Amino acid sequence: MTFDNPIALTTSKSDETSSLNKDEKNYPLIDARGPRFGALITVIMLSLTLVLDSALPLLFQGLVFMIGATFGPQRTPYAFIFKKLIKPRLRGDVPTEDVRPPQFAQAVGLVFAIFALLGFASSSEPLFLIATSMALAAAFLNAAFNYCLGCEMYLLLTRAFKR
Amino acid sequence: MERLLPVLIVLAVASAYGLWYRASRGRVKNSARAKLIALDAKTLGGELGERATLVQFSSAFCTPCRMTRTLITDVITDMPDIRHIDIDAESHLELVRRLDIRSTPTTLFLDSAGIERGRAIGAPKRTELIEAITALKA
């Protein structure tokens, strides 16, 4: 086996810990159902934004995205509701996930929310409508289909912008 | 009620995409055109398995990558002639572009010569994974 080669991150049937696995140990594992529940409330907030044509729920959601993107999705108000009200009522195994994928999704949500708010502030209806719709679609895909935004978007973005 | 229309349109379009997403992810598909370029140990950074090699492309922002790693490791435990190589896609963009890897996890099923015979996007379903490995008997 060629562990000195930088490409060899993991080769199974070995006792060596790969760099990728070592890297992962620095990040907490969280209950994977938490971010999905958060996505459901996000869908409601962004739908309210469009239906009421109001920036208030959008502004609140933007702040939640900011907390999620900065401190992690396990620290948002939605995660708090999940821990206090939802989690105690759930049974079965707790599916866990690395905190980074949902945190990436929160950051993408924040970017959409900022554009949507800019659209509202500048009375640009198309920008407000499109950016809010993109965030709504992503949150809905996450809530309904367990969509992994980081899986689909991150490599494409890296391929496009990194040489 | 006309304000409800944009919401309904977004949810309908997202649902259609979501259904396609759910149906396509995790399926092992035969690589249609037999790619003539064989991948070797040097390119992949790990030795090829005697019978087959599973090459997984992963990234940091990817929950199913971890599941895929665990699943493959579990399935091939008693198969000494199969190897699993996990590659960080982000730090191997040249290879990623050459093989046209677009999302993670993507798993390539290589035969003993290092030629791609199959490909799975998303965490492979266990039964399809076993089938694909069995099909690589040669």
Coordinates of C-alpha atoms in Angstrom, one line a residue:
Chain A
M1 CA 0.0 0.0 0.0
T2 CA 1.2 3.5 -0.8
F3 CA 0.4 5.6 2.1
D4 CA 3.1 8.1 1.3
N5 CA 1.2 9.1 -1.7
P6 CA -0.9 12.1 -1.0
I7 CA -3.9 10.8 -3.0
A8 CA -4.2 7.8 -0.7
L9 CA -6.7 9.0 1.9
T10 CA -8.2 5.8 2.9
T11 CA -7.4 2.3 1.8
S12 CA -9.6 -0.1 3.6
K13 CA -8.3 -3.2 5.5
S14 CA -5.6 -1.1 7.0
D15 CA -4.8 0.0 10.5
E16 CA -3.8 3.5 9.4
T17 CA -6.1 6.4 10.0
S18 CA -6.6 8.4 6.9
S19 CA -6.1 12.1 6.8
L20 CA -9.8 12.5 5.8
N21 CA -10.9 10.5 8.9
K22 CA -8.5 12.4 11.2
D23 CA -9.9 15.6 9.8
E24 CA -13.5 14.5 10.6
K25 CA -12.7 13.9 14.2
N26 CA -12.3 17.6 14.8
Y27 CA -16.0 18.2 13.9
P28 CA -18.9 17.3 16.1
L29 CA -21.5 14.8 15.1
I30 CA -25.1 16.1 15.5
D31 CA -28.5 14.5 15.3
A32 CA -29.2 14.5 11.6
R33 CA -33.0 15.0 12.2
G34 CA -32.3 18.4 13.7
P35 CA -31.4 20.3 10.5
R36 CA -34.2 18.5 8.6
F37 CA -36.7 19.8 11.2
G38 CA -35.1 23.3 10.9
A39 CA -35.6 23.1 7.1
L40 CA -39.3 22.5 7.6
I41 CA -39.6 25.7 9.7
T42 CA -37.5 27.5 7.0
V43 CA -40.0 26.4 4.4
I44 CA -42.8 28.0 6.4
M45 CA -40.9 31.2 7.0
L46 CA -39.9 31.6 3.3
S47 CA -43.4 30.7 2.2
L48 CA -44.8 33.4 4.5
T49 CA -42.3 35.8 3.0
L50 CA -43.7 35.2 -0.5
V51 CA -47.4 35.0 0.5
L52 CA -47.4 38.1 2.7
D53 CA -44.9 39.9 0.4
S54 CA -43.2 40.9 3.6
A55 CA -39.5 41.2 4.5
L56 CA -40.1 40.4 8.2
P57 CA -40.1 36.6 8.1
L58 CA -37.3 36.8 5.5
L59 CA -35.2 39.0 7.9
F60 CA -35.8 36.6 10.8
Q61 CA -34.8 33.6 8.5
G62 CA -31.7 35.5 7.4
L63 CA -30.6 35.9 11.0
V64 CA -31.3 32.2 11.6
F65 CA -29.2 31.3 8.5
M66 CA -26.4 33.6 9.9
I67 CA -26.4 31.8 13.3
G68 CA -26.4 28.4 11.5
A69 CA -23.7 29.4 9.1
T70 CA -21.5 30.9 11.8
F71 CA -22.0 28.8 14.9
G72 CA -23.4 25.6 13.3
P73 CA -27.0 24.4 12.6
Q74 CA -27.2 22.9 16.1
R75 CA -27.2 26.4 17.6
T76 CA -30.1 28.0 15.8
P77 CA -33.5 28.8 17.5
Y78 CA -35.0 26.0 15.3
A79 CA -32.4 23.5 16.8
F80 CA -33.5 24.7 20.2
I81 CA -37.1 23.9 19.5
F82 CA -36.1 20.5 18.1
K83 CA -34.1 19.6 21.2
K84 CA -36.8 20.8 23.6
L85 CA -40.0 19.7 21.9
I86 CA -39.4 17.3 19.0
K87 CA -36.4 15.1 20.0
P88 CA -38.0 13.8 23.3
R89 CA -40.9 12.5 21.3
L90 CA -38.8 10.6 18.7
R91 CA -38.0 7.0 19.0
G92 CA -35.5 4.7 17.4
D93 CA -31.8 5.1 16.5
V94 CA -30.4 8.5 16.4
P95 CA -28.9 9.1 12.9
T96 CA -25.9 11.3 13.2
E97 CA -24.0 13.5 10.7
D98 CA -21.0 15.7 10.6
V99 CA -21.9 19.2 11.3
R100 CA -20.2 20.6 8.2
P101 CA -22.7 19.6 5.5
P102 CA -25.7 21.3 7.1
Q103 CA -23.6 24.2 8.0
F104 CA -22.6 24.6 4.4
A105 CA -26.4 24.6 3.5
Q106 CA -27.0 27.3 6.1
A107 CA -24.3 29.4 4.4
V108 CA -25.9 28.9 1.0
G109 CA -29.2 29.9 2.5
L110 CA -27.7 33.0 4.0
V111 CA -26.4 34.1 0.6
F112 CA -29.8 33.7 -1.0
A113 CA -31.4 35.6 1.9
I114 CA -29.0 38.5 1.6
F115 CA -29.8 38.8 -2.1
A116 CA -33.5 38.6 -1.4
L117 CA -33.2 41.3 1.2
L118 CA -31.2 43.5 -1.2
G119 CA -34.0 42.9 -3.7
F120 CA -36.6 44.0 -1.2
A121 CA -34.7 47.0 0.0
S122 CA -34.1 48.2 -3.6
S123 CA -37.7 47.4 -4.6
S124 CA -36.4 45.0 -7.2
E125 CA -39.3 42.5 -7.3
P126 CA -37.5 39.9 -9.5
L127 CA -34.4 39.7 -7.3
F128 CA -36.6 39.4 -4.2
L129 CA -38.8 36.8 -5.8
I130 CA -36.0 34.7 -7.4
A131 CA -33.6 34.7 -4.4
T132 CA -36.4 33.8 -1.9
S133 CA -37.6 31.1 -4.3
M134 CA -34.2 29.6 -4.5
A135 CA -33.8 29.4 -0.7
L136 CA -37.4 28.0 -0.4
A137 CA -36.7 25.3 -3.0
A138 CA -33.4 24.3 -1.3
A139 CA -35.1 24.2 2.2
F140 CA -38.0 22.2 0.8
L141 CA -35.7 19.7 -0.9
N142 CA -33.9 19.2 2.3
A143 CA -37.1 18.8 4.4
A144 CA -39.0 16.6 2.0
F145 CA -36.2 14.6 0.2
N146 CA -33.3 14.7 2.7
Y147 CA -31.5 16.6 -0.1
C148 CA -27.7 17.1 0.5
L149 CA -26.9 20.5 -0.9
G150 CA -23.2 20.3 -0.1
C151 CA -23.0 17.0 -2.1
E152 CA -24.5 18.5 -5.2
M153 CA -23.2 22.1 -5.1
Y154 CA -19.8 22.1 -3.4
L155 CA -17.8 20.2 -6.0
L156 CA -19.4 22.0 -8.9
L157 CA -18.5 25.3 -7.3
T158 CA -15.0 24.2 -6.6
R159 CA -14.6 22.9 -10.2
A160 CA -15.9 26.2 -11.6
F161 CA -13.8 28.5 -9.5
K162 CA -10.6 26.6 -8.5
R163 CA -7.8 25.8 -10.8
Chain B
M1 CA -54.6 34.3 -3.1
E2 CA -52.5 35.2 -6.1
R3 CA -49.5 35.6 -3.8
L4 CA -49.7 31.9 -3.1
L5 CA -49.0 31.1 -6.7
P6 CA -45.2 31.6 -6.6
V7 CA -44.9 29.3 -3.6
L8 CA -46.9 26.6 -5.3
I9 CA -44.8 26.8 -8.4
V10 CA -41.6 26.6 -6.5
L11 CA -42.8 23.6 -4.5
A12 CA -44.0 21.8 -7.6
V13 CA -40.7 22.3 -9.5
A14 CA -38.7 21.3 -6.4
S15 CA -40.8 18.2 -6.0
A16 CA -40.3 17.1 -9.5
Y17 CA -36.5 17.6 -9.1
G18 CA -36.6 15.9 -5.7
L19 CA -38.4 12.8 -7.1
W20 CA -35.7 12.5 -9.9
Y21 CA -33.0 13.1 -7.2
R22 CA -34.4 10.3 -5.0
A23 CA -34.8 7.9 -7.9
S24 CA -31.3 8.5 -9.3
R25 CA -29.1 8.6 -6.2
G26 CA -27.6 5.3 -5.0
R27 CA -28.2 3.4 -8.2
V28 CA -25.2 1.6 -9.7
K29 CA -25.2 2.2 -13.5
N30 CA -23.1 0.5 -16.0
S31 CA -20.6 2.8 -17.5
A32 CA -22.0 2.9 -21.0
R33 CA -19.0 3.4 -23.2
A34 CA -16.1 1.2 -22.0
K35 CA -13.5 3.8 -21.2
L36 CA -10.3 2.8 -22.8
I37 CA -8.1 4.6 -20.3
A38 CA -7.4 2.3 -17.4
L39 CA -6.8 3.9 -14.1
D40 CA -3.7 2.8 -12.3
A41 CA -2.4 2.7 -8.7
K42 CA -0.3 5.8 -9.3
T43 CA -3.2 7.9 -10.5
L44 CA -5.5 6.7 -7.7
G45 CA -2.9 6.6 -5.0
G46 CA -3.7 3.1 -3.8
E47 CA -3.1 -0.3 -5.2
L48 CA -5.8 -1.9 -7.3
G49 CA -7.7 -4.9 -6.0
E50 CA -6.9 -8.2 -7.7
R51 CA -10.5 -8.6 -8.9
A52 CA -12.0 -5.1 -8.5
T53 CA -11.5 -1.7 -7.0
L54 CA -14.1 0.7 -5.7
V55 CA -13.0 4.3 -6.0
Q56 CA -15.0 6.7 -3.9
F57 CA -14.9 10.5 -4.3
S58 CA -15.7 12.3 -1.1
S59 CA -15.9 15.9 0.2
A60 CA -16.2 17.6 3.5
F61 CA -19.8 18.9 3.0
C62 CA -21.3 15.5 2.3
T63 CA -23.3 13.5 4.8
P64 CA -23.7 10.3 2.6
C65 CA -19.9 10.1 2.0
R66 CA -19.5 8.9 5.6
M67 CA -22.3 6.3 5.1
T68 CA -20.8 5.2 1.8
R69 CA -17.4 4.6 3.4
T70 CA -18.9 2.6 6.2
L71 CA -21.1 0.6 3.9
I72 CA -18.3 -0.3 1.4
T73 CA -15.9 -1.2 4.2
D74 CA -18.5 -3.5 5.7
V75 CA -19.5 -5.2 2.4
I76 CA -15.9 -6.0 1.3
T77 CA -14.6 -7.1 4.7
D78 CA -14.3 -10.7 3.7
M79 CA -13.2 -10.0 0.1
P80 CA -9.4 -9.7 0.0
D81 CA -9.4 -9.3 -3.8
I82 CA -11.5 -6.1 -3.6
R83 CA -10.0 -2.8 -2.6
H84 CA -11.6 0.5 -1.6
I85 CA -9.9 3.8 -2.3
D86 CA -11.4 7.0 -0.9
I87 CA -10.3 10.2 -2.6
D88 CA -10.9 13.8 -1.4
A89 CA -12.4 15.3 -4.6
E90 CA -11.5 18.9 -3.7
S91 CA -7.8 18.2 -3.6
H92 CA -7.8 16.1 -6.8
L93 CA -9.6 18.4 -9.2
E94 CA -7.6 17.3 -12.2
L95 CA -8.7 13.7 -11.8
V96 CA -12.2 14.9 -10.9
R97 CA -12.5 16.8 -14.2
R98 CA -11.0 14.0 -16.2
L99 CA -13.5 11.5 -14.8
D100 CA -16.3 14.1 -14.9
I101 CA -17.2 13.7 -11.2
R102 CA -19.9 16.3 -10.4
S103 CA -21.1 15.4 -7.0
T104 CA -20.1 13.5 -3.9
P105 CA -20.1 10.7 -3.1
T106 CA -19.5 9.2 -6.5
T107 CA -18.2 5.6 -6.5
L108 CA -16.5 4.0 -9.6
F109 CA -16.4 0.3 -10.0
L110 CA -13.2 -0.7 -11.7
D111 CA -12.4 -4.2 -13.0
S112 CA -9.1 -5.9 -12.4
A113 CA -7.5 -3.9 -15.3
G114 CA -8.6 -0.6 -13.7
I115 CA -11.3 0.1 -16.3
E116 CA -14.5 1.7 -15.2
R117 CA -17.4 -0.7 -15.5
G118 CA -19.9 1.0 -13.3
R119 CA -20.7 4.2 -11.4
A120 CA -22.9 5.1 -8.5
I121 CA -23.8 8.7 -7.6
G122 CA -24.9 9.1 -4.0
A123 CA -24.6 6.4 -1.3
P124 CA -25.0 3.1 -3.1
K125 CA -27.9 0.8 -2.1
R126 CA -26.5 -2.2 -0.4
T127 CA -28.1 -4.8 -2.7
E128 CA -26.9 -2.9 -5.8
L129 CA -23.4 -2.6 -4.4
I130 CA -23.2 -6.3 -3.8
E131 CA -24.6 -7.1 -7.3
A132 CA -22.1 -4.7 -8.9
I133 CA -19.2 -6.3 -7.1
T134 CA -20.4 -9.8 -8.0
A135 CA -20.7 -8.7 -11.6
L136 CA -17.0 -7.8 -11.6
K137 CA -15.9 -11.4 -11.3
A138 CA -13.2 -12.0 -13.8

